[in-house]
mmCIF file of C-alpha atoms and ligand atoms in Angstrom:
data_model
loop_
_atom_site.group_PDB
_atom_site.id
_atom_site.type_symbol
_atom_site.label_atom_id
_atom_site.label_comp_id
_atom_site.label_asym_id
_atom_site.label_seq_id
_atom_site.Cartn_x
_atom_site.Cartn_y
_atom_site.Cartn_z
ATOM 1 C CA UNK A 18 116.327 98.751 124.878
ATOM 2 C CA UNK A 19 115.588 95.146 127.774
ATOM 3 C CA UNK A 20 118.625 92.353 126.947
ATOM 4 C CA UNK A 21 116.319 88.988 126.097
ATOM 5 C CA UNK A 22 118.525 86.566 128.449
ATOM 6 C CA UNK A 23 116.179 84.596 129.087
ATOM 7 C CA UNK A 24 115.638 82.955 126.008
ATOM 8 C CA UNK A 25 118.973 81.028 125.545
ATOM 9 C CA UNK A 26 119.786 78.750 122.860
ATOM 10 C CA UNK A 27 117.807 75.335 123.459
ATOM 11 C CA UNK A 28 114.505 77.564 125.338
ATOM 12 C CA UNK A 29 111.080 75.367 123.752
ATOM 13 C CA UNK A 30 108.998 78.215 123.483
ATOM 14 C CA UNK A 31 104.832 77.809 123.949
ATOM 15 C CA UNK A 32 106.107 74.082 123.771
ATOM 16 C CA UNK A 33 107.003 74.156 120.604
ATOM 17 C CA UNK A 34 109.829 76.399 119.481
ATOM 18 C CA UNK A 35 112.861 76.011 119.999
ATOM 19 C CA UNK A 36 115.996 78.442 119.584
ATOM 20 C CA UNK A 37 118.817 78.135 118.169
ATOM 21 C CA UNK A 38 120.196 81.312 117.900
ATOM 22 C CA UNK A 39 120.004 84.902 118.023
ATOM 23 C CA UNK A 40 119.100 86.371 114.427
ATOM 24 C CA UNK A 41 119.499 90.764 115.115
ATOM 25 C CA UNK A 42 118.191 93.431 117.563
ATOM 26 C CA UNK A 43 116.522 95.768 117.647
ATOM 27 C CA UNK A 44 114.869 99.148 119.230
ATOM 28 C CA UNK A 45 112.277 96.933 120.734
ATOM 29 C CA UNK A 46 113.490 93.665 121.157
ATOM 30 C CA UNK A 47 115.448 90.546 120.515
ATOM 31 C CA UNK A 48 114.732 87.629 116.401
ATOM 32 C CA UNK A 49 115.202 84.050 116.348
ATOM 33 C CA UNK A 50 116.198 81.823 114.710
ATOM 34 C CA UNK A 51 114.305 78.784 115.695
ATOM 35 C CA UNK A 52 112.858 75.700 115.137
ATOM 36 C CA UNK A 53 109.578 73.812 115.266
ATOM 37 C CA UNK A 54 109.742 70.933 117.243
ATOM 38 C CA UNK A 55 106.381 69.834 115.062
ATOM 39 C CA UNK A 56 108.306 69.540 111.183
ATOM 40 C CA UNK A 57 111.769 68.705 110.698
ATOM 41 C CA UNK A 58 113.844 70.394 109.680
ATOM 42 C CA UNK A 59 111.254 73.809 109.482
ATOM 43 C CA UNK A 60 113.427 77.542 110.602
ATOM 44 C CA UNK A 61 111.417 80.601 111.383
ATOM 45 C CA UNK A 62 112.449 83.775 113.079
ATOM 46 C CA UNK A 63 110.231 84.525 115.919
ATOM 47 C CA UNK A 64 110.789 88.399 117.182
ATOM 48 C CA UNK A 65 110.819 88.285 120.833
ATOM 49 C CA UNK A 66 109.952 91.016 122.503
ATOM 50 C CA UNK A 67 109.980 91.938 126.046
ATOM 51 C CA UNK A 68 108.764 95.985 127.324
ATOM 52 C CA UNK A 69 105.067 93.532 127.064
ATOM 53 C CA UNK A 70 103.560 96.332 130.200
ATOM 54 C CA UNK A 71 101.801 99.376 127.687
ATOM 55 C CA UNK A 72 101.183 96.744 124.952
ATOM 56 C CA UNK A 73 103.792 96.761 123.156
ATOM 57 C CA UNK A 74 104.598 97.250 119.265
ATOM 58 C CA UNK A 75 104.264 93.196 118.298
ATOM 59 C CA UNK A 76 100.426 93.138 119.022
ATOM 60 C CA UNK A 77 100.287 96.103 116.610
ATOM 61 C CA UNK A 78 103.526 93.390 113.916
ATOM 62 C CA UNK A 79 100.439 90.479 114.787
ATOM 63 C CA UNK A 80 98.242 92.477 113.516
ATOM 64 C CA UNK A 81 99.513 93.949 109.742
ATOM 65 C CA UNK A 82 100.790 89.984 109.493
ATOM 66 C CA UNK A 83 97.559 88.993 109.354
ATOM 67 C CA UNK A 84 96.316 91.413 106.883
ATOM 68 C CA UNK A 85 99.116 90.490 104.478
ATOM 69 C CA UNK A 86 98.323 86.920 105.224
ATOM 70 C CA UNK A 87 96.000 87.236 101.692
ATOM 71 C CA UNK A 88 98.611 88.816 99.188
ATOM 72 C CA UNK A 89 101.498 87.041 97.545
ATOM 73 C CA UNK A 90 104.653 88.046 98.485
ATOM 74 C CA UNK A 91 104.850 88.609 101.849
ATOM 75 C CA UNK A 92 106.146 87.204 105.181
ATOM 76 C CA UNK A 93 104.003 84.054 106.820
ATOM 77 C CA UNK A 94 102.451 84.406 110.634
ATOM 78 C CA UNK A 95 102.899 81.355 111.962
ATOM 79 C CA UNK A 96 102.145 82.175 115.700
ATOM 80 C CA UNK A 97 102.438 84.268 118.119
ATOM 81 C CA UNK A 98 102.310 84.133 122.113
ATOM 82 C CA UNK A 99 101.651 85.958 125.413
ATOM 83 C CA UNK A 100 103.893 84.633 128.194
ATOM 84 C CA UNK A 101 104.899 86.066 131.683
ATOM 85 C CA UNK A 102 107.664 87.820 130.615
ATOM 86 C CA UNK A 103 107.831 88.294 127.059
ATOM 87 C CA UNK A 104 105.429 88.627 123.826
ATOM 88 C CA UNK A 105 106.888 86.552 120.631
ATOM 89 C CA UNK A 106 105.584 86.215 116.616
ATOM 90 C CA UNK A 107 107.109 83.299 114.980
ATOM 91 C CA UNK A 108 107.625 84.463 110.679
ATOM 92 C CA UNK A 109 108.862 83.465 107.635
ATOM 93 C CA UNK A 110 112.817 82.672 108.143
ATOM 94 C CA UNK A 111 114.431 84.806 105.999
ATOM 95 C CA UNK A 112 117.971 86.042 104.179
ATOM 96 C CA UNK A 113 120.221 88.588 103.598
ATOM 97 C CA UNK A 114 118.983 93.037 104.329
ATOM 98 C CA UNK A 115 119.939 95.095 101.785
ATOM 99 C CA UNK A 116 122.216 96.894 104.033
ATOM 100 C CA UNK A 117 124.100 93.566 104.329
ATOM 101 C CA UNK A 118 124.197 91.668 100.438
ATOM 102 C CA UNK A 119 125.418 95.643 99.628
ATOM 103 C CA UNK A 120 128.481 94.817 102.303
ATOM 104 C CA UNK A 121 128.792 91.572 100.981
ATOM 105 C CA UNK A 122 129.362 92.467 97.216
ATOM 106 C CA UNK A 123 132.108 94.664 97.832
ATOM 107 C CA UNK A 124 131.920 96.764 94.963
ATOM 108 C CA UNK A 125 129.290 99.330 93.259
ATOM 109 C CA UNK A 126 125.913 97.625 92.477
ATOM 110 C CA UNK A 127 125.250 98.080 88.514
ATOM 111 C CA UNK A 128 122.032 99.387 86.834
ATOM 112 C CA UNK A 129 121.384 95.892 85.697
ATOM 113 C CA UNK A 130 121.378 95.351 89.837
ATOM 114 C CA UNK A 131 119.232 98.330 91.688
ATOM 115 C CA UNK A 132 117.023 98.649 88.444
ATOM 116 C CA UNK A 133 116.181 95.196 90.044
ATOM 117 C CA UNK A 134 116.168 95.829 93.809
ATOM 118 C CA UNK A 135 114.374 98.733 93.019
ATOM 119 C CA UNK A 136 110.886 97.040 90.805
ATOM 120 C CA UNK A 137 111.219 93.776 93.965
ATOM 121 C CA UNK A 138 111.082 96.714 96.532
ATOM 122 C CA UNK A 139 108.802 98.942 94.930
ATOM 123 C CA UNK A 140 106.354 95.386 94.578
ATOM 124 C CA UNK A 141 106.970 94.509 97.992
ATOM 125 C CA UNK A 142 106.229 97.854 99.506
ATOM 126 C CA UNK A 143 102.659 98.102 96.608
ATOM 127 C CA UNK A 144 101.795 94.886 99.156
ATOM 128 C CA UNK A 145 101.579 96.585 102.603
ATOM 129 C CA UNK A 146 100.077 99.429 100.709
ATOM 130 C CA UNK A 147 96.989 96.932 99.271
ATOM 131 C CA UNK A 148 97.049 95.986 103.077
ATOM 132 C CA UNK A 149 95.915 99.892 103.687
ATOM 133 C CA UNK A 150 98.879 100.432 105.859
ATOM 134 C CA UNK A 151 101.972 102.446 105.252
ATOM 135 C CA UNK A 152 105.495 101.249 106.587
ATOM 136 C CA UNK A 153 107.545 104.144 107.850
ATOM 137 C CA UNK A 154 110.135 103.030 107.926
ATOM 138 C CA UNK A 155 111.489 101.573 104.490
ATOM 139 C CA UNK A 156 115.097 101.756 104.001
ATOM 140 C CA UNK A 157 117.610 98.730 103.342
ATOM 141 C CA UNK A 158 117.745 97.203 106.569
ATOM 142 C CA UNK A 159 113.797 96.119 105.891
ATOM 143 C CA UNK A 160 114.504 95.272 103.248
ATOM 144 C CA UNK A 161 115.558 91.230 103.173
ATOM 145 C CA UNK A 162 115.649 88.916 100.459
ATOM 146 C CA UNK A 163 114.421 85.077 100.899
ATOM 147 C CA UNK A 164 115.906 82.704 101.718
ATOM 148 C CA UNK A 165 117.224 80.184 98.790
ATOM 149 C CA UNK A 166 116.925 79.434 95.455
ATOM 150 C CA UNK A 167 114.845 81.868 93.045
ATOM 151 C CA UNK A 168 113.544 83.293 96.289
ATOM 152 C CA UNK A 169 116.854 84.457 97.430
ATOM 153 C CA UNK A 170 116.516 87.497 94.660
ATOM 154 C CA UNK A 171 113.011 88.558 95.788
ATOM 155 C CA UNK A 172 112.416 91.029 99.111
ATOM 156 C CA UNK A 173 110.582 91.599 101.706
ATOM 157 C CA UNK A 174 109.722 94.417 103.762
ATOM 158 C CA UNK A 175 110.067 93.366 107.645
ATOM 159 C CA UNK A 176 110.171 95.642 110.895
ATOM 160 C CA UNK A 177 106.286 96.020 111.055
ATOM 161 C CA UNK A 178 106.460 98.344 114.296
ATOM 162 C CA UNK A 179 106.292 101.238 112.647
ATOM 163 C CA UNK A 180 103.036 101.276 110.276
ATOM 164 C CA UNK A 181 99.664 103.175 110.519
ATOM 165 C CA UNK A 182 96.310 102.591 109.440
ATOM 166 C CA UNK A 183 95.190 104.684 105.697
ATOM 167 C CA UNK A 184 92.148 103.217 105.461
ATOM 168 C CA UNK A 185 89.228 102.645 108.144
ATOM 169 C CA UNK A 186 86.630 100.475 108.380
ATOM 170 C CA UNK A 187 82.927 101.772 108.678
ATOM 171 C CA UNK A 188 80.103 99.723 111.109
ATOM 172 C CA UNK A 189 78.539 98.440 107.847
ATOM 173 C CA UNK A 190 82.517 97.285 106.563
ATOM 174 C CA UNK A 191 82.780 100.132 104.091
ATOM 175 C CA UNK A 192 86.760 101.370 103.069
ATOM 176 C CA UNK A 193 87.170 105.125 103.268
ATOM 177 C CA UNK A 194 90.751 106.751 103.086
ATOM 178 C CA UNK A 195 91.404 108.137 106.922
ATOM 179 C CA UNK A 196 92.527 111.553 106.747
ATOM 180 C CA UNK A 197 95.541 112.797 107.398
ATOM 181 C CA UNK A 198 96.204 113.852 111.286
ATOM 182 C CA UNK A 199 96.622 117.916 111.189
ATOM 183 C CA UNK A 200 99.340 119.908 113.235
ATOM 184 C CA UNK A 201 102.711 118.271 114.264
ATOM 185 C CA UNK A 202 103.084 114.194 114.139
ATOM 186 C CA UNK A 203 105.453 112.822 115.894
ATOM 187 C CA UNK A 204 108.704 111.772 114.404
ATOM 188 C CA UNK A 205 108.500 107.859 112.533
ATOM 189 C CA UNK A 206 111.043 106.781 110.852
ATOM 190 C CA UNK A 207 114.983 106.484 109.875
ATOM 191 C CA UNK A 208 115.898 110.418 109.288
ATOM 192 C CA UNK A 209 118.616 109.370 106.010
ATOM 193 C CA UNK A 210 115.602 107.248 103.785
ATOM 194 C CA UNK A 211 112.456 109.125 105.758
ATOM 195 C CA UNK A 212 110.169 112.357 103.460
ATOM 196 C CA UNK A 213 110.686 115.821 104.059
ATOM 197 C CA UNK A 214 106.763 115.720 104.413
ATOM 198 C CA UNK A 215 108.159 113.344 107.263
ATOM 199 C CA UNK A 216 110.852 115.837 108.265
ATOM 200 C CA UNK A 217 107.768 118.546 108.551
ATOM 201 C CA UNK A 218 105.831 116.067 111.131
ATOM 202 C CA UNK A 219 103.085 116.161 108.689
ATOM 203 C CA UNK A 220 100.997 112.330 108.499
ATOM 204 C CA UNK A 221 102.908 110.102 106.130
ATOM 205 C CA UNK A 222 100.801 108.362 103.178
ATOM 206 C CA UNK A 223 101.988 105.797 100.986
ATOM 207 C CA UNK A 224 103.924 107.995 98.756
ATOM 208 C CA UNK A 225 106.304 108.763 102.129
ATOM 209 C CA UNK A 226 107.143 104.994 101.463
ATOM 210 C CA UNK A 227 108.024 105.764 98.065
ATOM 211 C CA UNK A 228 110.057 108.842 98.714
ATOM 212 C CA UNK A 229 111.672 106.513 101.755
ATOM 213 C CA UNK A 230 112.478 103.176 98.551
ATOM 214 C CA UNK A 231 113.985 106.286 95.843
ATOM 215 C CA UNK A 232 116.724 106.984 98.984
ATOM 216 C CA UNK A 233 117.132 104.117 99.973
ATOM 217 C CA UNK A 234 117.739 103.770 96.065
ATOM 218 C CA UNK A 235 120.713 106.801 95.555
ATOM 219 C CA UNK A 236 122.483 105.327 98.961
ATOM 220 C CA UNK A 237 122.551 101.961 97.451
ATOM 221 C CA UNK A 238 123.524 102.952 94.125
ATOM 222 C CA UNK A 239 126.122 106.032 94.710
ATOM 223 C CA UNK A 240 125.394 107.367 98.908
ATOM 224 C CA UNK A 241 123.093 109.907 99.656
ATOM 225 C CA UNK A 242 124.727 113.314 99.559
ATOM 226 C CA UNK A 243 123.850 113.737 103.230
ATOM 227 C CA UNK A 244 124.890 109.849 104.493
ATOM 228 C CA UNK A 245 127.684 111.132 106.153
ATOM 229 C CA UNK A 246 125.020 113.015 109.044
ATOM 230 C CA UNK A 247 123.249 112.256 111.668
ATOM 231 C CA UNK A 248 121.593 114.725 113.805
ATOM 232 C CA UNK A 249 118.405 115.360 111.402
ATOM 233 C CA UNK A 250 118.092 119.159 111.343
ATOM 234 C CA UNK A 251 121.337 118.911 109.768
ATOM 235 C CA UNK A 252 120.550 116.009 107.656
ATOM 236 C CA UNK A 253 117.206 117.933 106.869
ATOM 237 C CA UNK A 254 119.430 121.379 105.253
ATOM 238 C CA UNK A 255 121.154 119.222 103.486
ATOM 239 C CA UNK A 256 117.926 117.106 102.022
ATOM 240 C CA UNK A 257 116.457 120.538 101.306
ATOM 241 C CA UNK A 258 119.783 122.280 99.776
ATOM 242 C CA UNK A 259 120.972 119.727 98.148
ATOM 243 C CA UNK A 260 120.229 120.070 93.567
ATOM 244 C CA UNK A 261 117.992 117.259 92.644
ATOM 245 C CA UNK A 262 120.708 116.460 89.564
ATOM 246 C CA UNK A 263 123.404 116.287 92.143
ATOM 247 C CA UNK A 264 121.322 113.730 93.431
ATOM 248 C CA UNK A 265 120.877 111.890 90.961
ATOM 249 C CA UNK A 266 124.692 111.498 89.279
ATOM 250 C CA UNK A 267 126.237 108.972 88.183
ATOM 251 C CA UNK A 268 121.912 107.234 88.297
ATOM 252 C CA UNK A 269 119.428 105.912 86.323
ATOM 253 C CA UNK A 270 117.861 108.569 84.920
ATOM 254 C CA UNK A 271 114.742 107.164 85.706
ATOM 255 C CA UNK A 272 115.074 107.988 88.893
ATOM 256 C CA UNK A 273 114.437 111.388 88.077
ATOM 257 C CA UNK A 274 111.334 111.288 86.304
ATOM 258 C CA UNK A 275 110.263 109.077 89.602
ATOM 259 C CA UNK A 276 111.687 112.273 91.932
ATOM 260 C CA UNK A 277 109.542 113.960 89.352
ATOM 261 C CA UNK A 278 106.574 111.159 89.736
ATOM 262 C CA UNK A 279 106.359 111.334 93.804
ATOM 263 C CA UNK A 280 106.295 115.647 93.687
ATOM 264 C CA UNK A 281 102.914 115.269 92.055
ATOM 265 C CA UNK A 282 101.470 113.683 94.799
ATOM 266 C CA UNK A 283 99.620 114.083 97.817
ATOM 267 C CA UNK A 284 98.989 112.081 100.841
ATOM 268 C CA UNK A 285 95.729 110.541 99.120
ATOM 269 C CA UNK A 286 96.473 109.943 96.104
ATOM 270 C CA UNK A 287 97.049 106.585 94.953
ATOM 271 C CA UNK A 288 100.729 105.895 93.277
ATOM 272 C CA UNK A 289 100.431 104.579 90.223
ATOM 273 C CA UNK A 290 103.087 101.515 90.544
ATOM 274 C CA UNK A 291 102.622 99.822 87.058
ATOM 275 C CA UNK A 292 103.855 103.014 86.047
ATOM 276 C CA UNK A 293 106.799 103.211 88.210
ATOM 277 C CA UNK A 294 107.344 99.382 87.942
ATOM 278 C CA UNK A 295 107.608 99.876 84.040
ATOM 279 C CA UNK A 296 110.081 103.351 84.391
ATOM 280 C CA UNK A 297 112.180 100.862 86.041
ATOM 281 C CA UNK A 298 112.138 97.864 83.869
ATOM 282 C CA UNK A 299 112.813 100.771 80.700
ATOM 283 C CA UNK A 300 115.619 101.516 82.604
ATOM 284 C CA UNK A 301 116.365 98.063 82.725
ATOM 285 C CA UNK A 302 116.134 97.343 78.768
ATOM 286 C CA UNK A 303 117.904 100.727 78.285
ATOM 287 C CA UNK A 304 121.252 99.736 80.705
ATOM 288 C CA UNK A 305 120.911 96.755 78.710
ATOM 289 C CA UNK A 306 120.017 94.332 81.543
ATOM 290 C CA UNK A 307 118.755 91.062 81.915
ATOM 291 C CA UNK A 308 115.734 89.390 85.190
ATOM 292 C CA UNK A 309 119.051 87.046 85.661
ATOM 293 C CA UNK A 310 122.317 88.587 85.204
ATOM 294 C CA UNK A 311 124.068 88.026 88.133
ATOM 295 C CA UNK A 312 124.016 90.267 91.194
ATOM 296 C CA UNK A 313 127.540 91.622 92.263
ATOM 297 C CA UNK A 314 126.975 89.965 95.904
ATOM 298 C CA UNK A 315 126.409 86.947 94.022
ATOM 299 C CA UNK A 316 129.675 84.270 93.548
ATOM 300 C CA UNK A 317 128.169 82.926 90.449
ATOM 301 C CA UNK A 318 125.353 83.948 87.977
ATOM 302 C CA UNK A 319 122.297 81.042 89.724
ATOM 303 C CA UNK A 320 121.742 77.729 88.147
ATOM 304 C CA UNK A 321 118.459 77.569 85.103
ATOM 305 C CA UNK A 322 115.889 76.391 88.086
ATOM 306 C CA UNK A 323 116.805 79.108 89.703
ATOM 307 C CA UNK A 324 116.870 81.387 86.877
ATOM 308 C CA UNK A 325 113.251 80.015 85.284
ATOM 309 C CA UNK A 326 111.871 81.701 89.357
ATOM 310 C CA UNK A 327 113.395 84.712 87.871
ATOM 311 C CA UNK A 328 111.636 85.350 84.823
ATOM 312 C CA UNK A 329 108.728 88.341 85.870
ATOM 313 C CA UNK A 330 105.641 86.643 84.570
ATOM 314 C CA UNK A 331 102.215 87.692 83.036
ATOM 315 C CA UNK A 332 100.757 87.054 86.215
ATOM 316 C CA UNK A 333 102.932 88.751 88.189
ATOM 317 C CA UNK A 334 102.113 92.037 86.208
ATOM 318 C CA UNK A 335 98.778 91.525 87.118
ATOM 319 C CA UNK A 336 99.292 92.899 90.249
ATOM 320 C CA UNK A 337 100.654 96.187 88.824
ATOM 321 C CA UNK A 338 97.057 97.022 87.571
ATOM 322 C CA UNK A 339 97.467 100.910 85.834
ATOM 323 C CA UNK A 340 95.369 103.438 86.173
ATOM 324 C CA UNK A 341 93.595 104.726 84.227
ATOM 325 C CA UNK A 342 95.850 107.055 83.147
ATOM 326 C CA UNK A 343 99.687 105.646 83.324
ATOM 327 C CA UNK A 344 100.822 108.733 84.867
ATOM 328 C CA UNK A 345 104.661 108.002 84.380
ATOM 329 C CA UNK A 346 103.478 107.932 80.928
ATOM 330 C CA UNK A 347 104.570 104.482 79.193
ATOM 331 C CA UNK A 348 101.869 101.776 79.153
ATOM 332 C CA UNK A 349 104.763 98.414 78.796
ATOM 333 C CA UNK A 350 102.263 96.022 79.763
ATOM 334 C CA UNK A 351 98.748 96.259 78.110
ATOM 335 C CA UNK A 352 97.262 92.637 79.617
ATOM 336 C CA UNK A 353 98.140 94.058 83.238
ATOM 337 C CA UNK A 354 94.410 93.885 84.174
ATOM 338 C CA UNK A 355 93.591 91.246 87.010
ATOM 339 C CA UNK A 356 91.666 92.750 90.007
ATOM 340 C CA UNK A 357 92.897 92.400 93.191
ATOM 341 C CA UNK A 358 92.940 92.530 96.685
ATOM 342 C CA UNK A 359 91.060 95.999 98.004
ATOM 343 C CA UNK A 360 92.310 97.252 94.761
ATOM 344 C CA UNK A 361 89.478 99.217 94.504
ATOM 345 C CA UNK A 362 89.416 101.152 97.257
ATOM 346 C CA UNK A 363 93.080 101.641 97.463
ATOM 347 C CA UNK A 364 92.446 103.558 94.289
ATOM 348 C CA UNK A 365 91.061 107.302 96.246
HETATM 349 N N1 LIG B 30 111.749 87.745 108.912
HETATM 350 C C1 LIG B 30 112.918 87.579 109.228
HETATM 351 N N2 LIG B 30 114.055 86.296 108.343
HETATM 352 C C2 LIG B 30 115.548 86.443 109.346
HETATM 353 N N3 LIG B 30 115.823 86.839 109.905
HETATM 354 C C3 LIG B 30 115.277 88.517 109.937
HETATM 355 C C4 LIG B 30 113.846 88.727 110.296
HETATM 356 N N4 LIG B 30 112.855 89.296 110.617
HETATM 357 C C5 LIG B 30 114.104 89.524 111.537
HETATM 358 N N5 LIG B 30 115.614 89.448 110.983
HETATM 359 C C6 LIG B 30 116.612 89.999 111.688
HETATM 360 O O1 LIG B 30 116.616 90.480 112.795
HETATM 361 C C7 LIG B 30 116.775 92.215 113.084
HETATM 362 C C8 LIG B 30 115.411 93.013 113.631
HETATM 363 O O2 LIG B 30 114.919 92.529 113.066
HETATM 364 P P1 LIG B 30 113.608 94.107 112.850
HETATM 365 O O3 LIG B 30 113.728 95.267 112.919
HETATM 366 O O4 LIG B 30 111.787 93.644 112.801
HETATM 367 O O5 LIG B 30 113.183 94.407 114.445
HETATM 368 P P2 LIG B 30 113.425 95.961 115.294
HETATM 369 O O6 LIG B 30 113.766 95.484 117.062
HETATM 370 O O7 LIG B 30 111.869 96.849 115.575
HETATM 371 O O8 LIG B 30 114.427 96.361 114.708
HETATM 372 P P3 LIG B 30 115.006 98.051 114.612
HETATM 373 O O9 LIG B 30 114.526 99.230 116.418
HETATM 374 O O10 LIG B 30 116.276 97.950 114.098
HETATM 375 O O11 LIG B 30 113.987 98.916 113.941
HETATM 376 C C9 LIG B 30 116.616 92.466 111.650
HETATM 377 O O12 LIG B 30 117.695 93.404 111.261
HETATM 378 C C10 LIG B 30 116.885 91.515 110.405
HETATM 379 O O13 LIG B 30 118.720 90.981 111.173
#
């Protein structure tokens, strides 16, 4: 990756965004905390890509954020543009990713914590699927908490550099599912978290994001058996040979049910997000957990005003419209019925 040296503290981008500090660096550029000169104390995150010779990946990220815009609880695109030497996009400033929160906690996550993380991140994944994209790189480092108040307990997906649309729209505006490409695909994702299908170089669908989600949860809770390996082929060998009961040892029983459910899904299947959410919620109740429990990384339980913001409302649940038959077998929320953005199309 080419280091971005020309953007230093205090520099103004596009006459508006003042660089405060570098937040992180990734494979394709860097992310900075910036301040809006037009709005006092308004901070945002600016992702910059210096390699713009072949169009770059940032263009794709901008496109995805535009498509996500009508949806709730997603990263907002605030500005984007191109300069001589780089492209940039400005988005909602977020907090801390799950890998850092795990380190901050300094002790294992309780069942209450991991099940609430499961529900929050499932929601974030559902939102990108709702917009018609598979993310293809679900991992703790790409699940980031909000910045302030109750939002610090919400999780957002970042890094849309590897997404792929699974929906296509014809000239009459009719949407349909894109056919999975045949033959070997380029590897996209992170070996530790990716599905077996991804190792086998098959086209990834929504189900593959959910496999990464489940592996991520196991890693955060008890650790994956292949966590110390780095070579993709070695990881695959251990992934293939690990017994299910070993993978989920000391995990909530519900994870095993989610595993069995994911095994029934094909590329074209619309996952039963509501059923999976309900499964996690049933686990939270079984573990006598609550949405108000303190997370291990929090110094103390959040104040009552923040707690109110945390409890999931009926309105939130309607986002998880169940399919006709709840495949996970439980209909805990019969009132989840509101029609949703692109919902009908994505049901296929
Ligand atoms: N909206 C945001 N708010 C706060 N921090 C962010 C935001 N977006 C990204 N970051 C920080 O910048 C880092 C790099 O971001 P991102 O993963 O999008 O870049 P990338 O170049 O694609 O990285 P990678 O190669 O690691 O996948 C993140 O790990 C995170 O710490």
